[in-house]
Amino acid sequence: QVQLVESGGGLVQAGGSLRLSCAASGRAFSSYAMGWFRQAPGKEREFVAAVTWSGVGTYYADSVKGRFTISRDNVKNTVYLQMNSLKPEDTAVYYCAGPVVGNKVGALGSWGQGTQVTVSS
């Protein structure tokens, strides 16, 4: 099973940017799609973005489309989430996970420990 470690979260003002990273180790990371999810206080965890194994295909939740960009570097075994034009409603714990099928993680998938993103108004 792959191990995932997120980093890059923090406190930022509305309109600002953050870049999250997810370092993967273990079995063949480069062979499957990866994704980012988030969970805000009192809410269910939701899909944010996904990237195919090759990095060519990317998919986004409507709420982040045009502001967030997901990418990956299969040499470094790392997935990134560039977040621009951040809004207070983006405040959540962000999780890296995979393999991703559509906007979900399978029962045998792996999750990182999460990184907190807080956007102040």
Coordinates of N, CA, C and O in Angstrom, one line a residue:
Q1 N 0.8 -1.2 0.0 CA 0.0 0.0 0.0 C 0.9 1.2 0.0 O 1.9 1.3 0.6
V2 N 0.4 2.3 -0.7 CA 1.2 3.5 -0.8 C 1.0 4.3 0.5 O 0.0 4.4 1.1
Q3 N 2.1 5.0 0.9 CA 2.0 5.9 2.0 C 2.1 7.3 1.4 O 2.8 7.6 0.5
L4 N 1.2 8.2 2.0 CA 1.1 9.6 1.5 C 1.3 10.6 2.6 O 0.7 10.4 3.7
V5 N 2.1 11.6 2.3 CA 2.3 12.7 3.3 C 2.1 14.0 2.6 O 2.8 14.4 1.7
E6 N 1.2 14.8 3.1 CA 0.9 16.1 2.6 C 1.7 17.2 3.3 O 2.0 17.0 4.5
S7 N 1.9 18.3 2.6 CA 2.5 19.4 3.2 C 2.1 20.7 2.4 O 1.5 20.6 1.4
G8 N 2.4 21.9 3.0 CA 2.1 23.1 2.3 C 0.9 23.9 2.8 O 0.7 25.0 2.3
G9 N 0.2 23.3 3.7 CA -1.0 24.1 4.2 C -0.6 25.2 5.1 O 0.6 25.4 5.4
G10 N -1.5 26.1 5.4 CA -1.2 27.2 6.3 C -2.4 28.2 6.3 O -3.5 27.9 5.9
L11 N -2.1 29.4 6.8 CA -3.0 30.5 6.9 C -2.7 31.5 5.8 O -1.6 31.9 5.7
V12 N -3.7 31.9 5.1 CA -3.6 32.8 4.0 C -4.8 33.8 3.9 O -5.9 33.3 4.3
Q13 N -4.6 35.0 3.4 CA -5.7 35.9 3.3 C -6.5 35.6 2.0 O -6.0 35.0 1.1
A14 N -7.8 35.9 2.0 CA -8.6 35.7 0.8 C -7.9 36.4 -0.4 O -7.4 37.5 -0.3
G15 N -8.0 35.7 -1.5 CA -7.3 36.1 -2.7 C -5.9 35.6 -2.9 O -5.3 35.8 -3.9
G16 N -5.4 35.0 -1.8 CA -4.0 34.6 -1.8 C -3.9 33.2 -2.5 O -4.9 32.6 -3.0
S17 N -2.7 32.6 -2.4 CA -2.4 31.4 -3.0 C -1.6 30.5 -2.0 O -0.9 30.9 -1.2
L18 N -1.8 29.2 -2.2 CA -1.0 28.1 -1.5 C -0.7 27.0 -2.5 O -1.5 26.7 -3.4
R19 N 0.4 26.3 -2.3 CA 0.6 25.1 -3.1 C 0.8 23.9 -2.1 O 1.7 23.9 -1.3
L20 N 0.0 22.9 -2.3 CA 0.0 21.7 -1.5 C 0.9 20.7 -2.2 O 0.8 20.6 -3.4
S21 N 1.6 19.9 -1.4 CA 2.4 18.8 -2.0 C 2.0 17.5 -1.3 O 1.6 17.5 -0.1
C22 N 2.1 16.4 -2.0 CA 1.8 15.1 -1.5 C 2.9 14.1 -2.0 O 2.9 13.8 -3.1
A23 N 3.7 13.7 -1.0 CA 4.8 12.8 -1.3 C 4.3 11.4 -1.1 O 3.8 11.0 0.0
A24 N 4.6 10.5 -2.1 CA 4.1 9.2 -2.1 C 5.3 8.2 -2.0 O 6.3 8.4 -2.6
S25 N 5.1 7.1 -1.3 CA 6.1 6.0 -1.2 C 5.4 4.7 -1.2 O 4.2 4.7 -0.8
G26 N 6.0 3.7 -1.7 CA 5.4 2.4 -1.7 C 5.2 1.9 -3.1 O 6.0 2.1 -3.9
R27 N 4.0 1.2 -3.3 CA 3.8 0.5 -4.6 C 3.6 1.5 -5.7 O 3.6 2.7 -5.5
A28 N 3.5 1.1 -6.9 CA 3.6 1.8 -8.1 C 2.7 3.1 -8.2 O 1.7 3.1 -8.8
F29 N 3.2 4.1 -7.6 CA 2.5 5.4 -7.5 C 2.1 5.9 -8.9 O 1.0 6.4 -9.2
S30 N 3.1 5.7 -9.9 CA 2.9 6.3 -11.2 C 1.9 5.6 -12.1 O 1.6 6.0 -13.2
S31 N 1.3 4.5 -11.6 CA 0.4 3.7 -12.4 C -1.1 4.0 -12.2 O -1.9 3.4 -12.8
Y32 N -1.4 4.9 -11.3 CA -2.8 5.1 -11.1 C -3.1 6.6 -10.8 O -2.3 7.4 -10.5
A33 N -4.4 6.9 -10.9 CA -4.9 8.3 -10.7 C -4.8 8.7 -9.3 O -5.0 7.8 -8.4
M34 N -4.5 10.0 -9.0 CA -4.5 10.5 -7.6 C -5.4 11.7 -7.5 O -5.8 12.3 -8.5
G35 N -5.8 12.0 -6.3 CA -6.7 13.1 -6.1 C -6.5 13.8 -4.8 O -5.7 13.4 -3.9
W36 N -7.1 15.0 -4.7 CA -7.2 15.8 -3.5 C -8.7 15.9 -3.1 O -9.6 16.0 -3.9
F37 N -8.9 15.8 -1.8 CA -10.2 15.9 -1.1 C -10.1 16.9 0.0 O -9.0 17.2 0.5
R38 N -11.2 17.4 0.5 CA -11.1 18.3 1.6 C -12.3 18.1 2.5 O -13.4 17.6 2.1
Q39 N -12.1 18.4 3.8 CA -13.2 18.3 4.8 C -13.2 19.6 5.6 O -12.3 19.8 6.4
A40 N -14.3 20.3 5.6 CA -14.5 21.5 6.4 C -15.2 21.1 7.7 O -15.9 20.1 7.7
P41 N -15.0 22.0 8.7 CA -15.7 21.6 10.0 C -17.2 21.5 9.8 O -17.9 22.3 9.2
G42 N -17.7 20.3 10.4 CA -19.1 20.1 10.3 C -19.7 19.6 9.0 O -20.9 19.5 8.8
K43 N -18.8 19.4 8.0 CA -19.2 19.0 6.7 C -18.6 17.6 6.3 O -17.6 17.2 6.9
E44 N -19.1 17.0 5.3 CA -18.6 15.7 4.9 C -17.4 16.0 4.0 O -17.2 17.1 3.4
R45 N -16.5 15.0 3.9 CA -15.3 15.1 3.0 C -15.8 15.2 1.6 O -16.7 14.4 1.2
E46 N -15.2 16.1 0.8 CA -15.6 16.2 -0.6 C -14.4 16.2 -1.6 O -13.3 16.5 -1.2
F47 N -14.8 15.8 -2.8 CA -13.8 15.7 -3.9 C -13.4 17.1 -4.3 O -14.2 18.0 -4.4
V48 N -12.1 17.3 -4.5 CA -11.6 18.6 -5.0 C -11.0 18.5 -6.4 O -11.5 19.2 -7.3
A49 N -10.1 17.5 -6.6 CA -9.5 17.4 -8.0 C -8.8 16.1 -8.1 O -8.5 15.4 -7.1
A50 N -8.6 15.6 -9.4 CA -8.0 14.4 -9.6 C -7.1 14.5 -10.9 O -7.4 15.4 -11.7
V51 N -6.1 13.7 -10.9 CA -5.2 13.7 -12.1 C -4.9 12.2 -12.5 O -4.7 11.4 -11.6
T52 N -4.9 12.0 -13.8 CA -4.7 10.6 -14.3 C -3.2 10.2 -14.0 O -2.4 11.0 -13.7
W53 N -2.9 8.9 -14.3 CA -1.6 8.4 -14.0 C -0.5 9.1 -14.8 O 0.6 9.3 -14.3
S54 N -0.9 9.6 -16.0 CA 0.1 10.2 -16.9 C 0.2 11.7 -16.6 O 1.2 12.3 -17.0
G55 N -0.8 12.2 -15.9 CA -0.8 13.7 -15.7 C -1.5 14.5 -16.7 O -1.7 15.7 -16.6
V56 N -1.9 13.8 -17.8 CA -2.5 14.5 -18.9 C -4.0 14.9 -18.6 O -4.4 16.0 -18.9
G57 N -4.7 14.0 -18.0 CA -6.1 14.3 -17.6 C -6.3 14.8 -16.2 O -5.7 14.3 -15.3
T58 N -7.0 15.9 -16.1 CA -7.3 16.5 -14.8 C -8.8 16.8 -14.7 O -9.5 17.1 -15.7
Y59 N -9.3 16.7 -13.5 CA -10.7 16.8 -13.2 C -10.9 17.6 -11.9 O -10.1 17.5 -11.0
Y60 N -11.9 18.5 -11.9 CA -12.1 19.4 -10.8 C -13.6 19.5 -10.3 O -14.5 19.4 -11.1
A61 N -13.7 19.7 -9.0 CA -15.1 20.1 -8.6 C -15.4 21.5 -9.1 O -14.5 22.3 -9.3
D62 N -16.7 21.7 -9.3 CA -17.1 23.0 -9.9 C -16.7 24.1 -9.0 O -16.4 25.2 -9.5
S63 N -16.6 23.9 -7.7 CA -16.3 25.0 -6.7 C -14.9 25.5 -6.8 O -14.6 26.6 -6.4
V64 N -14.0 24.7 -7.4 CA -12.6 25.1 -7.5 C -12.1 25.3 -9.0 O -11.0 25.7 -9.2
K65 N -13.0 25.0 -9.9 CA -12.6 25.0 -11.3 C -12.2 26.4 -11.7 O -12.8 27.4 -11.4
G66 N -11.0 26.5 -12.3 CA -10.5 27.9 -12.8 C -9.6 28.5 -11.7 O -8.9 29.5 -12.0
R67 N -9.6 28.0 -10.5 CA -8.8 28.5 -9.4 C -7.7 27.6 -9.0 O -6.6 28.0 -8.6
F68 N -8.0 26.3 -9.0 CA -7.1 25.3 -8.5 C -6.5 24.5 -9.7 O -7.2 24.3 -10.7
T69 N -5.2 24.0 -9.6 CA -4.6 23.2 -10.6 C -3.9 22.0 -9.9 O -3.1 22.2 -9.1
I70 N -4.3 20.8 -10.4 CA -3.6 19.6 -9.9 C -2.6 19.2 -10.9 O -2.8 19.3 -12.1
S71 N -1.5 18.7 -10.4 CA -0.4 18.2 -11.3 C 0.3 17.1 -10.5 O 0.1 16.9 -9.3
R72 N 1.2 16.4 -11.3 CA 2.0 15.4 -10.6 C 3.4 15.3 -11.3 O 3.5 15.6 -12.5
D73 N 4.3 14.8 -10.5 CA 5.7 14.5 -11.0 C 6.0 13.0 -10.7 O 6.2 12.7 -9.5
N74 N 5.9 12.2 -11.6 CA 6.1 10.7 -11.4 C 7.5 10.4 -11.1 O 7.8 9.3 -10.6
V75 N 8.5 11.2 -11.4 CA 9.9 11.0 -11.0 C 10.1 11.3 -9.6 O 10.7 10.5 -8.9
K76 N 9.4 12.3 -9.1 CA 9.5 12.6 -7.7 C 8.5 12.0 -6.8 O 8.4 12.2 -5.6
N77 N 7.6 11.2 -7.4 CA 6.5 10.6 -6.7 C 5.7 11.6 -5.9 O 5.4 11.4 -4.7
T78 N 5.3 12.7 -6.5 CA 4.6 13.8 -5.8 C 3.5 14.3 -6.6 O 3.5 14.4 -7.8
V79 N 2.4 14.6 -5.9 CA 1.2 15.2 -6.5 C 1.1 16.6 -5.9 O 1.4 16.8 -4.7
Y80 N 0.7 17.6 -6.7 CA 0.6 19.0 -6.2 C -0.8 19.5 -6.4 O -1.6 19.1 -7.3
L81 N -1.2 20.5 -5.6 CA -2.4 21.2 -5.8 C -2.1 22.7 -5.6 O -1.8 23.2 -4.5
Q82 N -2.1 23.4 -6.7 CA -1.9 24.9 -6.7 C -3.2 25.5 -6.5 O -4.1 25.3 -7.3
M83 N -3.3 26.3 -5.5 CA -4.6 26.9 -5.1 C -4.4 28.4 -5.2 O -3.7 29.0 -4.5
N84 N -5.2 29.1 -6.1 CA -5.1 30.5 -6.3 C -6.5 31.1 -6.0 O -7.5 30.4 -6.0
S85 N -6.5 32.4 -5.8 CA -7.8 33.1 -5.6 C -8.6 32.5 -4.5 O -9.8 32.2 -4.6
L86 N -7.9 32.2 -3.4 CA -8.5 31.4 -2.3 C -9.6 32.2 -1.6 O -9.5 33.5 -1.5
K87 N -10.7 31.5 -1.2 CA -11.8 32.1 -0.6 C -12.0 31.5 0.9 O -11.5 30.4 1.1
P88 N -12.6 32.2 1.7 CA -12.8 31.7 3.1 C -13.5 30.3 3.1 O -13.2 29.5 3.9
E89 N -14.4 30.1 2.1 CA -15.1 28.8 2.0 C -14.1 27.7 1.6 O -14.5 26.5 1.6
D90 N -12.9 28.0 1.2 CA -11.9 26.9 0.9 C -11.3 26.4 2.2 O -10.5 25.4 2.1
T91 N -11.5 27.0 3.3 CA -11.0 26.6 4.6 C -11.4 25.1 4.9 O -12.6 24.8 4.9
A92 N -10.4 24.3 5.1 CA -10.7 22.8 5.3 C -9.3 22.1 5.6 O -8.3 22.7 5.4
V93 N -9.5 20.9 6.0 CA -8.3 20.0 6.0 C -8.3 19.3 4.6 O -9.3 18.8 4.2
Y94 N -7.1 19.4 3.9 CA -7.0 18.8 2.6 C -6.2 17.5 2.7 O -5.2 17.4 3.3
Y95 N -6.8 16.5 2.0 CA -6.2 15.2 2.0 C -5.8 14.7 0.6 O -6.6 15.0 -0.4
C96 N -4.7 14.1 0.5 CA -4.3 13.5 -0.7 C -4.7 12.0 -0.7 O -4.6 11.4 0.4
A97 N -5.1 11.4 -1.8 CA -5.6 10.0 -1.8 C -5.4 9.4 -3.1 O -5.4 10.1 -4.2
G98 N -5.4 8.0 -3.1 CA -5.4 7.3 -4.4 C -5.3 5.8 -4.1 O -5.0 5.4 -3.0
P99 N -5.5 5.0 -5.1 CA -6.0 5.3 -6.4 C -7.4 6.0 -6.4 O -8.2 5.6 -5.6
V100 N -7.6 6.9 -7.4 CA -8.9 7.5 -7.5 C -9.6 7.0 -8.8 O -9.0 6.9 -9.8
V101 N -10.9 6.7 -8.6 CA -11.7 6.3 -9.8 C -12.9 7.3 -9.8 O -13.7 7.3 -8.9
G102 N -12.9 8.1 -10.9 CA -13.9 9.2 -10.9 C -13.6 10.2 -9.8 O -12.5 10.7 -9.8
N103 N -14.5 10.4 -8.9 CA -14.2 11.3 -7.8 C -14.2 10.6 -6.5 O -14.5 11.2 -5.4
K104 N -13.9 9.3 -6.5 CA -13.9 8.5 -5.3 C -12.6 7.7 -5.1 O -11.9 7.4 -6.1
V105 N -12.3 7.3 -3.9 CA -11.2 6.5 -3.6 C -11.7 5.1 -3.2 O -12.7 5.0 -2.4
G106 N -11.2 4.1 -3.8 CA -11.6 2.7 -3.5 C -11.3 2.3 -2.1 O -10.6 2.9 -1.4
A107 N -11.9 1.2 -1.7 CA -11.8 0.6 -0.4 C -10.4 0.3 0.0 O -10.0 0.4 1.2
L108 N -9.6 0.0 -1.0 CA -8.2 -0.4 -0.7 C -7.3 0.8 -1.0 O -6.0 0.6 -1.0
G109 N -7.8 2.0 -1.2 CA -7.0 3.1 -1.4 C -6.3 3.6 -0.2 O -6.6 3.2 0.9
S110 N -5.4 4.6 -0.4 CA -4.6 5.2 0.7 C -5.0 6.7 0.9 O -5.3 7.3 -0.1
W111 N -4.9 7.1 2.1 CA -5.1 8.5 2.4 C -3.9 9.1 3.2 O -3.3 8.4 4.0
G112 N -3.6 10.4 3.0 CA -2.6 11.0 3.8 C -3.3 11.5 5.1 O -4.5 11.3 5.4
Q113 N -2.4 12.1 5.9 CA -2.9 12.5 7.3 C -3.7 13.9 7.2 O -4.3 14.2 8.2
G114 N -3.5 14.6 6.1 CA -4.2 15.8 5.9 C -3.4 17.0 6.3 O -2.4 16.9 7.1
T115 N -3.6 18.2 5.7 CA -3.0 19.4 6.0 C -4.0 20.5 6.0 O -4.9 20.6 5.2
Q116 N -3.9 21.4 7.0 CA -4.9 22.4 7.3 C -4.7 23.6 6.4 O -3.6 24.1 6.3
V117 N -5.7 24.0 5.7 CA -5.7 25.3 5.0 C -6.8 26.2 5.6 O -7.9 25.8 5.7
T118 N -6.3 27.4 6.0 CA -7.3 28.4 6.6 C -7.2 29.7 5.8 O -6.1 30.2 5.6
V119 N -8.3 30.1 5.3 CA -8.4 31.4 4.5 C -9.1 32.4 5.3 O -10.3 32.2 5.6
S120 N -8.5 33.5 5.6 CA -9.1 34.6 6.4 C -9.7 35.6 5.4 O -9.2 35.9 4.4
S121 N -10.8 36.2 5.9 CA -11.5 37.2 5.1 C -11.0 38.6 5.3 O -10.2 38.8 6.2

